[in-house]
Coordinates of C-alpha atoms in Angstrom, one line a residue:
Chain A
M693 CA 164.3 -175.4 -59.1
Q694 CA 163.8 -176.2 -55.6
M695 CA 159.9 -177.4 -55.1
T696 CA 157.6 -178.5 -52.5
I697 CA 156.3 -182.0 -52.3
T698 CA 153.0 -180.7 -53.4
E699 CA 154.6 -179.0 -56.6
K700 CA 156.6 -181.9 -57.2
I701 CA 153.4 -184.2 -57.3
L702 CA 151.8 -181.7 -59.4
S703 CA 154.5 -181.1 -61.6
K704 CA 154.5 -184.9 -62.5
S705 CA 151.0 -185.3 -63.0
A706 CA 150.9 -181.9 -65.1
G707 CA 153.8 -183.8 -67.2
K708 CA 156.0 -180.7 -66.8
K709 CA 159.7 -180.5 -65.2
N710 CA 158.5 -177.9 -62.8
V711 CA 155.5 -175.7 -61.7
K712 CA 155.4 -172.3 -60.0
P713 CA 152.5 -171.4 -57.4
G714 CA 149.8 -169.5 -59.1
E715 CA 150.0 -171.2 -62.6
N716 CA 147.2 -172.7 -63.9
V717 CA 148.1 -176.7 -65.1
W718 CA 146.1 -179.5 -66.6
L719 CA 146.3 -182.5 -64.3
D720 CA 146.2 -186.3 -65.0
V721 CA 143.9 -187.6 -62.4
D722 CA 145.1 -190.9 -60.8
V723 CA 141.7 -191.7 -58.8
L724 CA 138.4 -190.1 -58.7
M725 CA 136.3 -190.6 -55.7
T726 CA 132.4 -190.0 -55.1
H727 CA 129.7 -190.8 -52.8
D728 CA 125.7 -191.0 -52.7
V729 CA 125.1 -187.0 -52.4
C730 CA 127.4 -185.9 -55.3
G731 CA 127.7 -189.3 -57.2
P732 CA 124.1 -189.2 -59.1
P733 CA 124.4 -185.4 -60.1
T734 CA 128.2 -186.1 -61.6
I735 CA 126.6 -189.1 -63.4
E736 CA 124.0 -186.9 -65.0
I737 CA 126.2 -183.9 -65.8
W738 CA 128.8 -186.4 -67.3
K739 CA 125.8 -188.1 -69.5
K740 CA 124.3 -184.8 -70.5
E741 CA 127.8 -183.4 -71.7
F742 CA 129.3 -186.7 -73.2
G743 CA 126.1 -188.3 -74.5
E744 CA 124.2 -191.6 -74.1
N745 CA 127.5 -193.1 -75.4
A746 CA 129.6 -191.3 -72.7
K747 CA 132.6 -193.6 -71.8
I748 CA 134.5 -193.6 -68.3
W749 CA 137.9 -192.9 -68.7
D750 CA 139.3 -195.7 -66.5
K751 CA 136.9 -197.7 -64.5
D752 CA 139.5 -199.1 -62.7
K753 CA 140.2 -195.6 -61.6
L754 CA 136.9 -194.5 -60.2
V755 CA 135.7 -195.4 -56.7
I756 CA 132.6 -195.0 -55.2
F757 CA 131.4 -195.2 -51.5
P758 CA 127.9 -194.8 -50.5
D759 CA 128.4 -193.3 -47.0
H760 CA 126.3 -190.1 -46.2
Y761 CA 122.7 -190.8 -46.3
I762 CA 122.6 -194.5 -45.4
F763 CA 120.6 -195.6 -42.5
T764 CA 117.6 -193.3 -43.5
K765 CA 113.7 -194.0 -44.5
N766 CA 114.0 -190.6 -46.6
S767 CA 113.2 -191.7 -50.4
H768 CA 115.0 -189.4 -51.9
A769 CA 118.4 -190.1 -50.3
N770 CA 117.5 -193.8 -51.0
R771 CA 117.0 -193.3 -54.4
N772 CA 120.7 -191.6 -54.9
V773 CA 121.9 -194.8 -53.6
E774 CA 119.6 -196.9 -56.0
I775 CA 121.1 -194.5 -58.9
L776 CA 124.5 -195.3 -57.9
R777 CA 123.9 -198.9 -57.7
Q778 CA 122.2 -199.1 -61.1
F779 CA 125.1 -196.7 -62.7
A780 CA 127.8 -199.6 -61.1
K781 CA 125.7 -202.3 -62.7
D782 CA 125.4 -200.8 -66.0
Y783 CA 129.0 -199.8 -66.6
N784 CA 130.2 -203.0 -64.5
L785 CA 132.2 -201.1 -62.2
P786 CA 134.9 -202.8 -60.1
N787 CA 135.1 -200.2 -57.2
Y788 CA 131.5 -199.9 -55.9
Y789 CA 130.9 -200.7 -52.2
D790 CA 127.4 -201.3 -52.1
V791 CA 124.8 -200.7 -49.3
G792 CA 123.2 -203.7 -47.7
T793 CA 126.3 -206.2 -48.6
A794 CA 129.5 -207.4 -47.4
D795 CA 131.0 -205.1 -49.5
Y796 CA 129.7 -201.9 -47.6
K797 CA 132.6 -199.6 -46.2
G798 CA 131.2 -196.7 -44.7
V799 CA 133.0 -193.1 -44.8
C800 CA 134.9 -192.8 -47.9
H801 CA 137.9 -191.0 -47.0
I802 CA 139.0 -193.8 -44.4
A803 CA 137.5 -196.5 -46.7
L804 CA 140.1 -195.1 -49.5
A805 CA 142.9 -195.8 -47.2
E806 CA 141.9 -199.1 -46.0
E807 CA 141.1 -200.3 -49.8
G808 CA 144.6 -199.5 -50.8
F809 CA 143.6 -196.7 -53.1
N810 CA 145.8 -193.9 -51.1
L811 CA 149.3 -194.3 -52.9
P812 CA 152.3 -191.8 -52.0
G813 CA 153.0 -189.4 -55.4
T814 CA 149.7 -190.2 -56.9
V815 CA 146.7 -187.6 -57.5
L816 CA 143.3 -188.0 -56.0
F817 CA 140.1 -185.9 -56.6
G818 CA 136.8 -186.6 -54.9
T819 CA 133.5 -184.7 -54.7
D820 CA 133.9 -184.1 -50.9
S821 CA 135.6 -181.5 -48.9
H822 CA 137.3 -183.9 -47.0
T823 CA 138.9 -185.5 -49.8
C824 CA 142.1 -184.0 -48.5
T825 CA 142.3 -186.7 -46.0
S826 CA 144.3 -188.6 -48.1
G827 CA 147.3 -186.1 -48.3
A828 CA 148.2 -188.1 -45.1
F829 CA 150.0 -190.4 -47.5
G830 CA 152.1 -188.2 -49.4
M831 CA 150.0 -187.9 -52.1
F832 CA 147.8 -184.8 -53.5
A833 CA 144.1 -185.2 -52.8
T834 CA 141.6 -182.4 -53.1
G835 CA 137.8 -182.1 -53.2
V836 CA 135.7 -180.7 -56.3
G837 CA 132.1 -180.2 -57.3
N838 CA 129.8 -182.4 -59.4
T839 CA 130.8 -180.5 -62.7
D840 CA 134.3 -180.9 -62.3
A841 CA 134.1 -184.7 -61.3
A842 CA 131.9 -185.2 -64.7
F843 CA 134.9 -183.5 -66.3
I844 CA 137.3 -185.8 -64.8
L845 CA 134.8 -188.7 -65.2
G846 CA 134.8 -188.3 -69.0
T847 CA 138.3 -187.3 -69.6
G848 CA 140.5 -188.0 -66.6
K849 CA 141.7 -184.6 -66.4
I850 CA 140.9 -181.3 -64.7
W851 CA 142.7 -178.0 -64.3
E852 CA 144.2 -176.8 -61.2
R853 CA 145.9 -173.5 -59.7
I854 CA 149.5 -174.6 -58.3
P855 CA 149.0 -173.8 -54.7
E856 CA 151.6 -171.9 -52.3
S857 CA 152.5 -174.1 -49.4
I858 CA 152.3 -173.3 -45.7
K859 CA 154.5 -175.3 -43.5
F860 CA 153.6 -176.6 -39.8
V861 CA 156.4 -178.3 -37.9
F862 CA 155.4 -180.0 -34.8
N863 CA 158.4 -180.6 -32.7
G864 CA 158.8 -182.8 -29.6
E865 CA 157.2 -185.5 -28.1
L866 CA 153.2 -185.5 -27.9
P867 CA 152.1 -185.7 -24.2
K868 CA 149.5 -188.4 -23.5
Y869 CA 146.6 -185.9 -22.9
L870 CA 146.9 -184.9 -26.8
T871 CA 146.1 -186.1 -30.0
A872 CA 146.4 -184.8 -33.4
K873 CA 143.2 -183.2 -33.3
D874 CA 144.3 -180.7 -30.7
L875 CA 147.3 -180.0 -32.9
I876 CA 144.9 -179.2 -36.1
L877 CA 142.8 -176.8 -33.8
Q878 CA 145.7 -174.9 -32.8
V879 CA 146.7 -174.6 -36.6
L880 CA 143.0 -173.4 -37.6
G881 CA 142.7 -171.2 -34.2
D882 CA 146.4 -169.8 -35.7
I883 CA 145.5 -169.3 -39.5
T884 CA 142.0 -169.0 -39.1
T885 CA 139.4 -170.6 -41.7
D886 CA 140.7 -168.7 -44.5
G887 CA 144.4 -168.6 -43.8
G888 CA 145.1 -171.5 -46.0
T889 CA 142.6 -170.8 -49.1
Y890 CA 144.2 -172.1 -52.4
C891 CA 147.2 -173.1 -50.4
A892 CA 148.7 -176.6 -49.7
L893 CA 149.2 -177.3 -45.7
E894 CA 152.2 -179.2 -45.2
F895 CA 152.9 -181.1 -41.7
D896 CA 156.4 -181.8 -40.6
G897 CA 158.2 -182.7 -37.3
E898 CA 159.2 -185.4 -35.5
A899 CA 155.4 -185.5 -33.5
V900 CA 154.0 -186.1 -36.6
F901 CA 156.2 -189.0 -37.9
E902 CA 155.6 -190.9 -34.4
M903 CA 151.8 -190.8 -35.4
D904 CA 150.1 -193.6 -37.0
M905 CA 148.5 -193.2 -40.4
N906 CA 145.1 -192.5 -38.4
E907 CA 146.3 -189.8 -36.3
R908 CA 148.1 -188.3 -39.5
M909 CA 145.0 -188.5 -41.2
T910 CA 143.3 -186.1 -38.7
L911 CA 145.8 -183.5 -39.4
T912 CA 145.0 -183.3 -43.5
N913 CA 141.4 -184.2 -43.1
M914 CA 141.0 -180.7 -41.5
A915 CA 143.2 -178.7 -43.7
I916 CA 140.0 -177.9 -45.7
E917 CA 138.9 -176.2 -42.5
G918 CA 141.7 -173.8 -43.0
G919 CA 140.3 -173.1 -46.6
A920 CA 143.4 -175.0 -48.0
M921 CA 143.7 -177.2 -51.1
N922 CA 145.5 -179.9 -49.9
G923 CA 147.0 -181.2 -46.6
I924 CA 150.0 -183.5 -47.0
I925 CA 152.5 -185.6 -45.1
K926 CA 155.6 -187.1 -46.9
A927 CA 155.3 -190.7 -46.7
D928 CA 157.8 -192.6 -44.5
E929 CA 158.3 -196.3 -43.2
V930 CA 154.6 -196.1 -41.5
T931 CA 153.2 -194.9 -44.5
M932 CA 154.7 -197.7 -46.5
N933 CA 153.7 -200.5 -44.2
Y934 CA 150.2 -199.4 -44.2
V935 CA 150.0 -199.4 -48.1
K936 CA 152.3 -202.6 -48.1
A937 CA 149.6 -204.5 -46.3
R938 CA 146.8 -203.3 -48.6
T939 CA 147.7 -203.5 -52.3
Y940 CA 150.5 -204.2 -54.7
K941 CA 150.2 -201.3 -56.9
P942 CA 153.2 -199.2 -57.8
Y943 CA 153.9 -195.6 -56.0
E944 CA 156.5 -192.8 -55.9
I945 CA 157.9 -191.1 -52.9
F946 CA 158.4 -187.4 -52.9
E947 CA 159.7 -185.1 -50.3
S948 CA 160.1 -181.2 -50.1
D949 CA 163.7 -179.9 -51.3
D950 CA 165.3 -178.4 -48.4
D951 CA 165.1 -174.8 -49.6
A952 CA 161.9 -174.9 -51.3
K953 CA 159.7 -171.6 -50.9
Y954 CA 156.7 -171.3 -48.7
K955 CA 154.2 -168.7 -47.8
S956 CA 155.1 -169.1 -44.1
I957 CA 156.4 -171.7 -41.6
Y958 CA 154.7 -172.2 -38.2
N959 CA 156.9 -174.1 -35.5
Y960 CA 155.2 -175.5 -32.8
D961 CA 156.8 -177.3 -29.4
V962 CA 154.1 -179.7 -28.7
S963 CA 155.1 -180.4 -25.0
K964 CA 153.8 -176.6 -24.7
L965 CA 150.3 -177.0 -26.5
E966 CA 147.1 -177.3 -24.3
P967 CA 144.0 -179.7 -24.8
L968 CA 141.8 -177.4 -27.3
V969 CA 138.2 -177.0 -28.7
A970 CA 136.7 -174.7 -31.2
K971 CA 133.9 -173.2 -29.8
P972 CA 130.5 -172.5 -31.5
H973 CA 130.1 -171.6 -34.7
S974 CA 133.2 -172.0 -36.5
P975 CA 136.4 -174.5 -36.6
D976 CA 138.8 -171.5 -35.8
N977 CA 137.1 -170.4 -32.6
K978 CA 139.9 -171.7 -30.5
D979 CA 140.3 -172.2 -26.8
T980 CA 141.6 -174.2 -24.2
V981 CA 139.4 -176.9 -22.6
R982 CA 140.3 -175.5 -19.1
N983 CA 138.6 -172.1 -20.3
V984 CA 135.3 -173.7 -21.1
E985 CA 135.4 -176.5 -18.3
G986 CA 132.0 -177.0 -16.8
T987 CA 130.1 -176.0 -20.1
K988 CA 126.7 -178.3 -19.8
L989 CA 126.4 -180.6 -22.7
T990 CA 123.4 -182.7 -23.9
K991 CA 125.0 -184.7 -26.3
C992 CA 128.5 -186.0 -26.8
Y993 CA 129.6 -187.6 -30.4
I994 CA 132.8 -189.9 -31.4
G995 CA 132.4 -190.4 -35.3
S996 CA 133.0 -189.2 -38.6
C997 CA 136.1 -189.1 -41.0
T998 CA 137.8 -186.9 -38.7
G999 CA 137.2 -188.5 -35.2
G1000 CA 135.9 -191.9 -35.8
K1001 CA 139.1 -193.9 -36.7
L1002 CA 140.4 -196.8 -34.3
S1003 CA 143.1 -194.4 -32.7
D1004 CA 140.1 -192.2 -31.8
F1005 CA 138.1 -194.9 -30.0
T1006 CA 141.1 -196.4 -28.7
N1007 CA 142.0 -192.9 -27.2
A1008 CA 138.2 -192.6 -26.0
A1009 CA 138.4 -196.1 -24.3
K1010 CA 141.1 -195.2 -22.2
I1011 CA 138.8 -192.7 -20.3
I1012 CA 135.8 -194.3 -20.5
Y1013 CA 136.8 -197.5 -19.3
G1014 CA 135.0 -198.0 -15.9
N1015 CA 133.1 -195.1 -16.1
R1016 CA 129.4 -194.2 -17.0
V1017 CA 128.5 -191.3 -19.3
K1018 CA 126.3 -188.6 -18.1
V1019 CA 124.6 -187.8 -21.4
P1020 CA 123.7 -189.6 -24.5
T1021 CA 126.9 -190.5 -26.1
F1022 CA 127.2 -191.8 -29.8
I1023 CA 130.1 -194.0 -30.8
V1024 CA 129.7 -193.9 -34.6
P1025 CA 132.8 -196.2 -36.4
A1026 CA 133.7 -194.4 -39.5
S1027 CA 134.0 -197.8 -41.6
T1028 CA 132.6 -201.3 -41.1
L1029 CA 136.4 -202.5 -40.7
I1030 CA 136.7 -200.1 -37.6
S1031 CA 133.1 -201.7 -36.4
R1032 CA 134.6 -205.3 -36.4
Q1033 CA 138.0 -203.6 -34.7
L1034 CA 135.9 -202.3 -31.8
E1035 CA 134.9 -205.9 -31.0
E1036 CA 138.7 -207.3 -31.5
E1037 CA 140.9 -204.4 -30.1
K1038 CA 141.1 -204.6 -26.2
F1039 CA 141.7 -202.3 -23.4
N1040 CA 142.6 -203.9 -19.9
G1041 CA 141.3 -207.0 -21.4
I1042 CA 138.1 -205.7 -22.6
S1043 CA 137.1 -205.2 -26.1
L1044 CA 136.6 -201.5 -26.8
K1045 CA 132.9 -202.2 -27.8
Q1046 CA 132.2 -203.6 -24.7
I1047 CA 133.7 -200.7 -22.7
F1048 CA 131.5 -198.4 -24.4
E1049 CA 128.5 -200.6 -24.1
N1050 CA 129.4 -200.8 -20.4
A1051 CA 129.6 -196.9 -19.8
G1052 CA 125.9 -196.6 -21.7
C1053 CA 127.3 -195.1 -25.0
Y1054 CA 125.0 -195.7 -28.0
I1055 CA 126.9 -197.5 -31.3
A1056 CA 126.0 -196.9 -34.4
Q1057 CA 126.5 -198.6 -37.8
S1058 CA 129.2 -196.6 -39.9
S1059 CA 128.2 -193.8 -42.1
C1060 CA 128.8 -190.2 -42.0
A1061 CA 125.6 -189.8 -39.8
A1062 CA 125.3 -186.7 -37.9
C1063 CA 128.5 -185.2 -38.6
L1064 CA 126.9 -183.1 -41.5
G1065 CA 123.4 -183.3 -39.8
G1066 CA 121.6 -185.4 -42.7
P1067 CA 118.0 -186.3 -42.7
S1068 CA 115.7 -185.9 -40.0
D1069 CA 116.0 -189.4 -38.8
T1070 CA 119.5 -189.6 -38.9
I1071 CA 121.2 -191.0 -35.4
G1072 CA 122.5 -188.2 -33.2
R1073 CA 121.5 -185.4 -35.1
A1074 CA 121.4 -182.1 -33.1
V1075 CA 118.1 -180.4 -32.4
D1076 CA 117.1 -177.2 -31.3
G1077 CA 118.6 -176.1 -28.1
E1078 CA 121.2 -178.8 -27.7
V1079 CA 125.0 -178.2 -26.7
V1080 CA 127.0 -181.1 -28.4
I1081 CA 130.7 -181.9 -27.9
S1082 CA 132.0 -183.6 -31.2
T1083 CA 135.3 -185.3 -32.4
T1084 CA 134.0 -184.3 -36.0
N1085 CA 135.0 -181.4 -38.4
R1086 CA 133.1 -178.4 -38.7
N1087 CA 130.7 -176.6 -36.2
F1088 CA 129.2 -173.7 -38.6
P1089 CA 125.6 -173.1 -37.5
G1090 CA 123.4 -176.1 -38.4
R1091 CA 126.2 -178.1 -39.4
M1092 CA 125.3 -181.2 -37.0
G1093 CA 121.4 -180.6 -37.8
S1094 CA 119.6 -177.6 -35.9
K1095 CA 121.0 -174.1 -36.6
K1096 CA 119.9 -173.5 -33.0
S1097 CA 122.3 -175.9 -31.7
D1098 CA 125.8 -175.1 -30.3
V1099 CA 128.4 -177.5 -31.2
Y1100 CA 131.9 -177.4 -29.7
L1101 CA 134.9 -179.6 -31.5
A1102 CA 137.6 -181.6 -29.8
S1103 CA 139.7 -184.5 -29.6
P1104 CA 138.5 -187.9 -28.6
L1105 CA 140.0 -187.8 -25.2
T1106 CA 138.3 -184.4 -24.3
V1107 CA 134.7 -185.9 -25.6
A1108 CA 135.2 -189.0 -23.6
A1109 CA 136.0 -187.1 -20.4
S1110 CA 133.3 -184.6 -21.2
A1111 CA 130.7 -187.5 -21.7
I1112 CA 131.5 -188.9 -18.1
R1113 CA 130.8 -185.6 -16.5
G1114 CA 128.1 -184.3 -18.8
S1115 CA 129.9 -180.9 -18.9
I1116 CA 133.2 -180.0 -20.9
T1117 CA 136.1 -181.6 -19.0
D1118 CA 139.9 -181.6 -19.6
P1119 CA 141.0 -185.3 -20.1
R1120 CA 144.2 -184.5 -17.6
D1121 CA 141.5 -185.3 -15.0
Y1122 CA 141.3 -188.8 -16.2
L1123 CA 144.9 -189.6 -17.4
Chain B
M528 CA 131.8 -159.0 -72.1
E529 CA 129.2 -155.9 -72.6
K530 CA 126.5 -157.4 -70.3
V531 CA 124.8 -155.3 -67.6
I532 CA 123.2 -156.9 -64.5
K533 CA 120.9 -154.9 -62.7
G534 CA 119.0 -155.9 -59.3
K535 CA 118.7 -155.8 -55.5
A536 CA 121.5 -156.6 -53.3
F537 CA 121.2 -159.1 -50.4
V538 CA 124.1 -158.6 -47.9
L539 CA 125.5 -161.0 -45.8
G540 CA 128.6 -161.4 -43.5
N541 CA 132.0 -163.2 -43.6
N542 CA 132.4 -167.0 -43.6
V543 CA 129.0 -167.7 -44.9
D544 CA 129.4 -171.6 -45.2
T545 CA 127.5 -174.3 -47.4
D546 CA 125.4 -175.4 -44.8
Q547 CA 124.1 -171.7 -44.6
I548 CA 123.5 -171.6 -48.5
I549 CA 121.8 -174.7 -48.8
P550 CA 121.4 -177.4 -45.4
A551 CA 122.9 -180.9 -45.7
E552 CA 119.5 -182.2 -45.2
H553 CA 118.0 -180.8 -48.5
L554 CA 120.8 -182.4 -50.8
V555 CA 118.7 -185.2 -51.4
Y556 CA 116.7 -183.6 -54.4
S557 CA 117.5 -184.0 -58.1
L558 CA 119.6 -181.4 -59.9
S559 CA 117.8 -182.2 -63.2
D560 CA 114.4 -182.4 -62.6
P561 CA 112.8 -179.3 -63.5
I562 CA 110.2 -179.6 -60.9
E563 CA 111.9 -181.4 -58.0
S564 CA 115.0 -179.1 -58.2
K565 CA 112.8 -175.9 -57.3
N566 CA 113.3 -177.1 -53.9
Y567 CA 117.2 -175.9 -54.0
G568 CA 115.9 -172.5 -54.5
K569 CA 113.0 -172.9 -52.0
F570 CA 115.8 -173.4 -49.2
A571 CA 118.6 -171.4 -50.8
F572 CA 120.0 -169.3 -47.4
S573 CA 117.8 -171.4 -45.2
G574 CA 120.5 -172.0 -43.0
V575 CA 121.9 -168.3 -42.1
P576 CA 121.0 -167.5 -38.5
I577 CA 118.1 -165.1 -39.0
K578 CA 120.0 -162.3 -37.3
D579 CA 122.5 -162.5 -39.8
A580 CA 120.2 -162.7 -43.0
G581 CA 119.8 -159.1 -45.0
L582 CA 122.7 -156.9 -43.4
P583 CA 122.8 -154.4 -41.9
L584 CA 119.3 -154.8 -39.9
G585 CA 119.3 -158.7 -40.4
G586 CA 115.8 -160.6 -40.0
V587 CA 115.1 -160.2 -43.9
P588 CA 114.2 -163.8 -45.4
F589 CA 115.7 -164.5 -48.4
I590 CA 113.3 -166.4 -49.9
V591 CA 109.3 -165.4 -48.8
G592 CA 107.0 -168.3 -47.8
N593 CA 107.1 -171.0 -50.4
N594 CA 108.4 -169.0 -53.2
F595 CA 111.7 -170.7 -55.0
T596 CA 113.1 -167.7 -56.0
S597 CA 114.3 -164.5 -54.5
Q598 CA 113.4 -160.7 -55.2
F599 CA 117.5 -160.4 -54.3
N600 CA 119.5 -161.2 -57.3
I601 CA 123.1 -159.9 -56.4
I602 CA 124.6 -161.2 -53.3
I603 CA 127.2 -159.1 -51.1
G604 CA 129.3 -161.1 -49.1
G605 CA 132.5 -161.0 -46.7
S606 CA 135.4 -162.9 -46.6
N607 CA 135.7 -166.8 -47.4
F608 CA 132.1 -167.1 -48.8
G609 CA 131.3 -170.4 -49.6
C610 CA 133.5 -172.1 -47.0
G611 CA 132.9 -175.8 -45.9
S612 CA 132.0 -178.6 -48.2
S613 CA 132.2 -179.3 -51.9
R614 CA 128.4 -179.4 -52.7
E615 CA 128.0 -177.9 -55.8
H616 CA 124.3 -177.8 -54.6
A617 CA 125.1 -174.3 -52.9
P618 CA 125.8 -172.2 -56.2
F619 CA 123.0 -174.4 -58.0
A620 CA 120.6 -173.4 -55.2
L621 CA 121.7 -169.7 -55.5
K622 CA 121.0 -170.1 -59.3
V623 CA 117.7 -171.7 -59.2
A624 CA 116.8 -168.7 -56.3
G625 CA 117.5 -166.5 -59.1
V626 CA 120.8 -165.0 -57.9
E627 CA 123.3 -163.9 -60.9
V628 CA 126.3 -162.4 -59.0
I629 CA 128.1 -162.6 -55.9
I630 CA 130.4 -160.1 -54.7
A631 CA 132.6 -160.8 -52.0
E632 CA 136.2 -160.3 -50.7
S633 CA 137.1 -163.6 -51.0
Y634 CA 136.0 -167.1 -51.7
A635 CA 136.5 -170.6 -50.6
R636 CA 138.3 -172.5 -53.4
I637 CA 135.7 -175.5 -54.3
F638 CA 132.6 -172.9 -53.9
Y639 CA 134.3 -170.4 -56.5
R640 CA 135.3 -173.2 -58.8
N641 CA 131.6 -174.7 -58.7
S642 CA 130.2 -171.2 -59.5
V643 CA 132.5 -170.8 -62.6
D644 CA 132.9 -174.5 -63.9
G645 CA 129.2 -175.5 -63.4
G646 CA 128.3 -171.9 -65.2
F647 CA 126.1 -171.0 -62.5
L648 CA 126.7 -167.7 -61.5
I649 CA 129.6 -164.9 -61.4
P650 CA 131.7 -164.8 -58.1
Y651 CA 133.2 -161.5 -58.3
E652 CA 136.0 -160.4 -55.8
T653 CA 136.6 -157.1 -54.4
G654 CA 139.2 -155.4 -52.4
I655 CA 136.9 -153.0 -50.6
K656 CA 134.7 -154.6 -47.6
L657 CA 131.4 -154.1 -49.2
N658 CA 129.1 -155.6 -46.7
D659 CA 129.0 -152.3 -44.6
K660 CA 128.4 -149.8 -47.4
I661 CA 125.8 -151.6 -49.1
S662 CA 122.5 -152.2 -47.9
T663 CA 120.0 -155.0 -48.4
G664 CA 117.7 -154.0 -51.0
D665 CA 119.9 -151.5 -52.6
D666 CA 119.6 -150.8 -56.3
L667 CA 122.8 -152.2 -58.0
E668 CA 124.3 -152.1 -61.5
I669 CA 127.2 -154.3 -62.7
V670 CA 128.7 -153.6 -66.1
L671 CA 130.9 -156.6 -66.4
S672 CA 133.0 -154.9 -69.4
D673 CA 134.6 -152.6 -67.1
N674 CA 134.4 -154.4 -63.7
K675 CA 132.7 -151.5 -61.9
L676 CA 129.6 -151.9 -59.3
R677 CA 127.2 -149.1 -59.2
N678 CA 124.9 -148.2 -56.5
I679 CA 121.9 -146.4 -57.7
T680 CA 120.3 -146.1 -54.2
K681 CA 123.2 -144.5 -52.5
S682 CA 124.7 -142.9 -55.9
E683 CA 128.4 -144.6 -55.0
E684 CA 130.5 -146.7 -57.3
Y685 CA 132.8 -149.6 -56.1
D686 CA 135.7 -151.4 -58.3
L687 CA 135.5 -154.9 -58.5
N688 CA 138.9 -157.1 -59.3
P689 CA 139.0 -158.4 -63.0
L690 CA 137.8 -161.8 -63.2
G691 CA 141.3 -163.0 -64.9
D692 CA 141.6 -166.5 -65.9
I693 CA 138.2 -167.4 -65.0
L694 CA 136.6 -164.9 -67.8
P695 CA 136.8 -167.2 -71.0
I696 CA 135.3 -170.1 -68.9
I697 CA 132.3 -167.7 -68.0
E698 CA 132.2 -166.3 -71.3
A699 CA 132.1 -169.9 -72.8
G700 CA 129.5 -170.9 -70.3
N701 CA 130.8 -173.7 -68.2
I702 CA 133.8 -175.7 -68.2
F703 CA 132.6 -178.3 -70.8
E704 CA 131.8 -175.4 -73.1
Y705 CA 135.4 -174.1 -72.6
A706 CA 137.0 -177.3 -73.2
K707 CA 134.9 -177.5 -76.6
L708 CA 136.1 -174.1 -77.7
N709 CA 139.7 -174.7 -76.9
N710 CA 139.6 -178.6 -78.4
L711 CA 140.4 -179.9 -75.1
I712 CA 137.6 -182.4 -75.5

């Protein structure tokens, strides 16, 4: 039987020879990831259901990154981090990355990759919708709620429906004014926010395999914005080299059979695509940057699991170099490693950090920050009447704070160019 | 299931995402503390732009003043209900506010799973676009055994899709009860 990469990984995890889309199966989970917003309620449900003597199915497979509401005075948010800290202490957890210590990493999806938890062929569940990011490593990764996570925490198992797959093939060479973000905004405009519901989005084509892992993660990260269960890219040399530098754990590489069945296949010639935005208030509200050029902005934001990776800042720095920003512009590295890389990586002999500081940007500490609004003292949070352009993932009403704000989603190149003019600007004007 | 659910409709549009159901800034309250968790009811649907709240007219607050429960216990949505984040706080907030059933053309996967596996509410699907047939405040009745929705105010009846694979989990109460009944844990 011919299968897609997603079907092959899930059939292995289910202990079956083959699986078909629509079939419900019980999966063996390789890694469970949680964070400060959903970790505490997950732990409560686990204790309630499995009793005071509840056992974690496999401590090595549980990974906890506090990352959402970190640099805030909100006492309830701080209490959540304290609950995680105590839990990690009580159960002597090997993979807890505490706030305020050298272990602190920042945004979970990026930290999972950096710390070597993303392994081709494995199955990852996380209490966050952007868990699909890890699919860039040729693995199955998806988000669940607290109850499902509590079930996994106690049993290492969960039920899932085998998804149909939709394939997106990006042919050709990516022009220098486009990034993975433009490609995924194109996809979302084409399939809409529910076009991928209960499906796997598989990304293929030479333009994808030319990308580094950072850029590949931008594609799989926003699979959820199309409603998908997972996004996936088969592992290649680039993946293997990234993994090898971080862990010795074994893994298995799967790829789709030539005549595997797809719900649909989309082919793109990337040389013909344009820099894009998602206009308010939906990630599928696609338009070209040219069409909205000149829209006045109050804030620019480069950060999050989607747009706060090293490649996002290298791209932004290329444009911001030697310029001043006209509106408040926030640089929020997804992880503490990326924060350090901003000091080490150089463009024209100057560190990225220095380039952003010289331009007048605010550089924030690593966390999810204003991508999801957060408590009222969150840095970069959108207030009433603001018009923001952001490299983040969602622009539903109120996502970045006030529901009376407008958020445009775009690539780091477009956000950087827009920051210089204070209005939405095509990056080709600066490249 | 022989159960009958009666109540008033609150009608919304397409793509009601989890930030509209419960804005992220409120995700800090305990879900287990009986007093503190009432905040989730208080802020349920507080992220819905007011013009879209309570269709067809809009401008209807789901929660009035400082209450934490709503007079509306049946939600009529459009397509892709519950899209966005994985927060289980979303179906939880609706349950605290008194919601028992949602009827929509389609759901986002994680919201759907959370609603069922957590035992918070019943997410019915329908092949009919109901959010332009039913008005906020209409008196509705759902007979779970025959998958019918009756609109008492308008004297109409609509078919709902059978719950299928999730029915045993709903009948058991949640995923843990289902797993115990089936000797999975």
